Amino acid sequence: MGKIRRLGSDLVNQIAAGEVVERPASVVKELLENSLDAAATRVRVDIDQGGLDLVRVTDDGEGMEREDVLLALERHATSKIERFDDLSHLGTFGFRGEALPSIASVSRLTLLTRRTKDDEATEVVVDGGGEPRVKPAARAPGTAVEVRELFFNVPARRKFLRSAPTESAHVSEAILGAALACPAVTFVRSRDGKVVREYLRAGSRRERAMQALGEPRLIACEGERGPMFVEAYLSPPERGRSGAGGLHLLVNGRPVRDRALARAVAQAYGSVLEAGRYPVGVAYVELPKELVDVNVHPQKAEVRFEDGRALFDAVTRSLYDALSKVIPIPALGPATRPWLPSPQRSYAGAGTFALNEPATTPSARFDAAELAALVSRPHEVIVEGPIGSTPAPAPPPAPPPLDTSLFSQHGFYTKLRFVAQIRATFLVCEGDDAMYVVDQHAADERRNFDRLRRSFEARTVAVQKLLVPDVVELTPTEAATLAEHEEVAARLGVEVRSVGPSAFAVHGVPALLSRARPERLLRDLLAELSRAAGRPFSGAVDLVLATMACHGSVRAGDALSAEQAQALLGALDGVDFSGHCPHGRPVLLRIPFSELERRVGR
Ligand code: ADP
Ligand code: MG
């Protein structure tokens, strides 16, 4: 007797369920897709306890005949494709024939369906896989699928589900994705028996975006490059958020997650959107179907592009063209990989987008763009980079490995003589043997990060009470994150109280950051906390502290007096640079006098 055996179909389905069904929101997503594929015009989603107790999706779509209902519950049974080639010109959300059997194997599922032309409806009940029980029933044309007690028979899995508010927030996001995908469909969401959100049938993507995203102002963008067409509704840069949570992406009508694509959208804002921030909004990218592979992810949440780099570049540039008509954005650098029809040369070099400055004067020896490029290398401190020796398109050579011991010597910064502030961004200083250029924002951020971290560790974050609390409308995801991390937020010095279903009042902010805008501080804090989920706590806190420090700090463009500049320098001596700062921008550039002399041929 050999030891290999075939797995039973229930077990096979449960294993597949592990991939397809992660949480209640995945059930909602799959069921919504089925409703939309069935040409529904109105879909209702009811959940109880964040979907842990109940998920029900009801549609007015075409329904199924009795004979098909049992097939639909079998694995790899689908009405949507017949042969492999169909995958390359798919017109439906579903195609894998996996969702219903997977869901049925890990829940108690009831499906009730009727076609318009049938007199009777059909009801099927499946309990944790097992034999389906079929009987005649009554209902209006359409389909309702009810999923109770998700993962009741896979306790190990059920343990991984989060609190009801968190799960409910994920469900809301899944519905929002579907609503953005299908503007002409009405969606109703109810929670624990109460209707909490309705997206009424909209006449266009634009109308749906306005209705669904809750942004006061969205910039409409449209563009075409090579085979790619993009339509987007994006917030102005000042409404941008840390992390891509508020930016929805759809490729050929399918909601997807794709970091690189999100970054391509953010990059269209050039330097007016800080690194790591993303606009709120939605971008619909259309490509010939043969250039996208949709069959790479069991939840169909990811796709693969035939030529990702060309696509991302095309998206950035098309959106830039549209955005820059409305908001002033410095010009983007040349494309490394332009898509037709632009007849451009391709440039070598890593700097796909030179976003720092609109134009540089090649003759200037130390121009601001070069300094900015150098200063923004991912080191805490950079030293002795030969600068200004290469013509504009090539990136500056990497600086040699650095010795930071010099800068941790006591009193090093205090001893620097502040000479001048240039471009309201850099502090030029003279040391004993070198000239130093300090990035004022990076320096102040590093100082604030250090102070915040110390006081966080000592549990002594001082709170600045706000005279007038700032009321912020949170998205369901943000509210859930807050509910989960209220204690950390308080320890960080952000005092928040609930004042309505989704409204929260910020009553206090860390005193060190009293310059920061409370709303933005809170949103970024929540974005970091939810992104940090699963990471070790200290790492998460560092990220949060870094983001907070960034807000409270002097920015590029702030004029500093000589006293303020010298005080900032002095404060750097107290900073512990050995700790890792997640934003990790270098503070200081050192140019030895010997290098200066060499440059001018002395
Ligand atoms: P897929 O969507 O990949 O085909 P599913 O397991 O999600 O696989 O669904 C199996 C089949 O059941 C679908 O192909 C479709 O024919 C049918 N079906 C599922 N849900 C509905 C619905 N709400 N209305 C009509 N038919 C449905
Ligand atoms: Mg499906």
XYZ file of C-alpha atoms in Angstrom, residues 126-387:
262
model
C -24.729 23.608 2.704
C -23.281 23.208 6.166
C -19.497 23.372 6.288
C -19.099 21.567 2.973
C -21.154 18.405 3.075
C -24.067 17.436 0.871
C -26.162 20.344 -0.422
C -29.828 20.143 0.529
C -32.089 21.483 -2.224
C -35.725 22.429 -2.045
C -38.216 24.597 -3.899
C -38.823 28.016 -2.403
C -40.256 31.421 -3.196
C -38.611 34.752 -3.865
C -38.486 37.582 -6.376
C -36.180 37.088 -9.376
C -32.557 37.362 -8.413
C -30.246 35.692 -5.920
C -29.574 35.913 -2.214
C -26.605 34.206 -0.628
C -26.422 34.006 3.128
C -23.199 33.034 4.850
C -23.393 32.389 8.578
C -20.675 31.676 11.118
C -17.720 31.962 8.809
C -14.922 29.526 9.738
C -17.093 27.848 12.400
C -15.458 24.548 11.406
C -11.926 25.965 11.111
C -11.339 27.406 14.582
C -7.668 28.075 13.872
C -8.791 30.383 11.123
C -11.578 32.055 13.032
C -9.055 33.086 15.663
C -7.317 35.259 13.107
C -10.342 37.407 12.484
C -10.210 40.832 14.050
C -12.787 42.740 16.017
C -16.207 43.283 14.471
C -15.538 46.998 13.744
C -12.319 46.145 11.917
C -13.949 43.400 9.876
C -16.854 45.681 9.159
C -14.454 48.330 7.892
C -12.937 45.823 5.485
C -16.408 44.954 4.271
C -17.097 48.637 3.632
C -13.928 48.874 1.573
C -14.953 45.857 -0.501
C -18.327 47.444 -1.218
C -16.713 50.752 -2.050
C -14.469 48.960 -4.559
C -17.474 47.372 -6.246
C -19.363 50.664 -6.183
C -16.481 52.428 -7.924
C -16.275 49.606 -10.456
C -19.975 49.734 -11.324
C -21.416 53.247 -11.023
C -24.710 52.255 -12.650
C -25.526 49.797 -9.868
C -27.172 50.790 -6.607
C -25.477 49.397 -3.499
C -26.999 49.303 -0.051
C -25.009 48.338 3.010
C -26.590 47.459 6.310
C -24.946 46.598 9.575
C -26.618 44.777 12.434
C -30.027 45.442 10.913
C -29.567 49.131 10.098
C -28.898 50.614 6.665
C -25.684 52.557 7.080
C -24.737 53.479 3.525
C -26.329 53.756 0.117
C -24.672 54.405 -3.200
C -27.535 55.280 -5.502
C -27.221 54.476 -9.181
C -24.877 57.062 -10.706
C -24.689 58.275 -14.280
C -20.917 58.176 -14.587
C -17.695 57.249 -12.855
C -17.248 60.881 -12.006
C -20.590 61.060 -10.260
C -19.929 57.831 -8.372
C -16.509 59.050 -7.272
C -18.005 62.272 -5.912
C -20.738 60.364 -4.149
C -18.601 57.571 -2.735
C -15.266 59.070 -1.781
C -16.466 61.834 0.511
C -13.851 64.252 -0.777
C -14.929 67.881 -1.042
C -12.943 68.401 -4.212
C -11.728 65.936 -6.801
C -9.715 66.856 -9.849
C -10.949 65.087 -12.977
C -8.107 63.726 -15.085
C -8.103 61.886 -18.362
C -5.217 60.858 -20.542
C -3.993 58.418 -23.082
C -0.540 57.154 -23.904
C 0.282 54.297 -26.169
C -2.208 51.534 -25.484
C -3.143 52.924 -22.065
C -6.103 55.082 -21.155
C -6.582 56.515 -17.690
C -9.511 58.295 -16.078
C -9.048 59.510 -12.533
C -10.646 61.658 -9.857
C -7.995 62.780 -7.442
C -7.814 65.035 -4.423
C -5.622 68.120 -4.349
C -2.193 67.421 -2.830
C -2.967 68.974 0.545
C -5.652 66.335 1.106
C -3.082 63.600 0.486
C -2.563 60.934 3.108
C 0.260 58.861 4.336
C -0.151 55.442 2.731
C -2.256 54.523 -0.259
C -5.372 53.550 1.731
C -7.534 56.302 0.252
C -6.472 55.732 -3.335
C -8.561 53.212 -5.258
C -7.223 51.579 -8.371
C -9.160 49.752 -11.032
C -7.554 48.024 -13.959
C -9.931 47.210 -16.775
C -12.767 47.764 -14.360
C -11.428 45.396 -11.712
C -10.467 46.801 -8.295
C -6.852 45.866 -7.652
C -4.114 46.446 -5.135
C -0.863 47.465 -6.700
C 1.744 49.467 -4.854
C 3.697 50.366 -7.938
C 0.612 51.648 -9.697
C -0.377 53.659 -6.626
C 3.087 55.160 -6.573
C 2.799 55.987 -10.264
C -0.354 57.968 -9.468
C 1.290 59.769 -6.546
C 4.314 60.615 -8.658
C 2.109 62.585 -11.019
C 2.015 65.221 -8.278
C 5.773 65.607 -8.448
C 7.247 67.429 -5.539
C 3.974 68.966 -4.378
C 3.124 65.668 -2.684
C 5.707 64.560 -0.157
C 7.268 61.131 -0.560
C 5.160 58.423 1.067
C 1.935 60.373 0.656
C -0.832 59.505 -1.745
C -3.853 61.414 -2.962
C -7.345 60.310 -2.055
C -9.301 59.291 -5.105
C -9.811 56.711 -7.776
C -7.924 55.881 -10.954
C -9.374 53.733 -13.706
C -6.684 52.323 -15.955
C -7.722 50.667 -19.197
C -5.365 48.463 -21.166
C -5.818 45.960 -23.978
C -6.731 42.748 -22.195
C -3.768 40.858 -23.593
C -1.394 43.199 -21.728
C -2.814 42.282 -18.314
C -2.862 38.892 -16.656
C -5.760 38.727 -14.229
C -5.155 35.140 -13.202
C -2.301 35.608 -10.754
C -4.063 35.835 -7.432
C -6.703 33.576 -5.850
C -8.669 36.592 -4.669
C -8.151 38.310 -8.023
C -6.941 41.333 -6.088
C -3.708 41.578 -8.030
C -2.897 41.565 -11.697
C 0.326 41.356 -13.652
C 1.261 43.773 -16.398
C 3.172 42.830 -19.451
C 5.249 45.991 -19.295
C 4.803 47.484 -15.855
C 7.446 50.161 -16.119
C 6.106 51.567 -19.330
C 2.601 51.488 -17.909
C 3.521 53.262 -14.670
C 5.382 55.898 -16.585
C 2.433 56.412 -18.911
C 0.074 56.718 -15.943
C 2.295 59.232 -14.170
C 2.730 61.392 -17.226
C -0.872 61.346 -18.340
C -2.049 62.267 -14.860
C 0.653 64.880 -14.528
C -0.518 66.511 -17.761
C -4.047 66.675 -16.426
C -3.218 67.694 -12.847
C -0.733 70.357 -13.820
C -3.481 72.232 -15.667
C -5.209 72.714 -12.337
C -2.434 72.839 -9.752
C 1.086 74.159 -10.201
C 3.518 71.225 -10.325
C 7.163 71.468 -11.356
C 7.869 69.613 -14.607
C 8.693 65.920 -14.408
C 12.045 64.643 -15.559
C 12.458 62.709 -18.786
C 10.987 59.233 -19.102
C 13.280 56.243 -18.808
C 10.905 54.132 -20.738
C 8.394 56.177 -22.659
C 5.419 54.482 -24.225
C 4.282 55.480 -27.625
C 3.489 57.877 -29.111
C 6.154 60.044 -27.445
C 9.187 59.875 -29.759
C 11.679 60.345 -26.927
C 15.151 59.080 -26.423
C 15.519 56.814 -23.476
C 17.791 58.027 -20.743
C 20.044 55.873 -18.664
C 20.147 56.317 -14.923
C 18.119 55.554 -11.893
C 16.338 58.874 -11.560
C 13.167 58.156 -13.463
C 11.577 61.269 -12.157
C 13.632 64.256 -11.168
C 10.980 65.792 -9.043
C 12.921 68.178 -6.933
C 13.356 71.148 -9.179
C 11.865 72.297 -12.437
C 15.110 73.056 -14.188
C 18.775 73.159 -13.323
C 21.469 75.382 -14.659
C 24.251 73.101 -15.813
C 26.865 75.781 -15.340
C 26.189 76.375 -11.661
C 28.686 74.408 -9.662
C 26.578 73.584 -6.651
C 23.024 74.009 -7.677
C 20.091 73.441 -5.418
C 18.760 70.451 -7.300
C 22.034 68.646 -7.015
C 22.273 69.433 -3.371
C 18.741 68.239 -2.860
C 19.503 65.066 -4.783
C 22.566 64.464 -2.684
C 20.997 65.350 0.573
C 18.116 63.006 -0.044
C 20.196 59.870 -0.220
C 18.968 57.277 2.219
C 21.563 57.800 4.890
C 21.315 59.510 8.183
C 24.305 61.654 7.416
C 26.272 61.895 4.232
C 29.789 62.993 3.868
C 32.248 63.896 1.211
C 30.230 63.108 -1.864
C 31.980 64.530 -4.898
C 29.342 66.789 -6.342
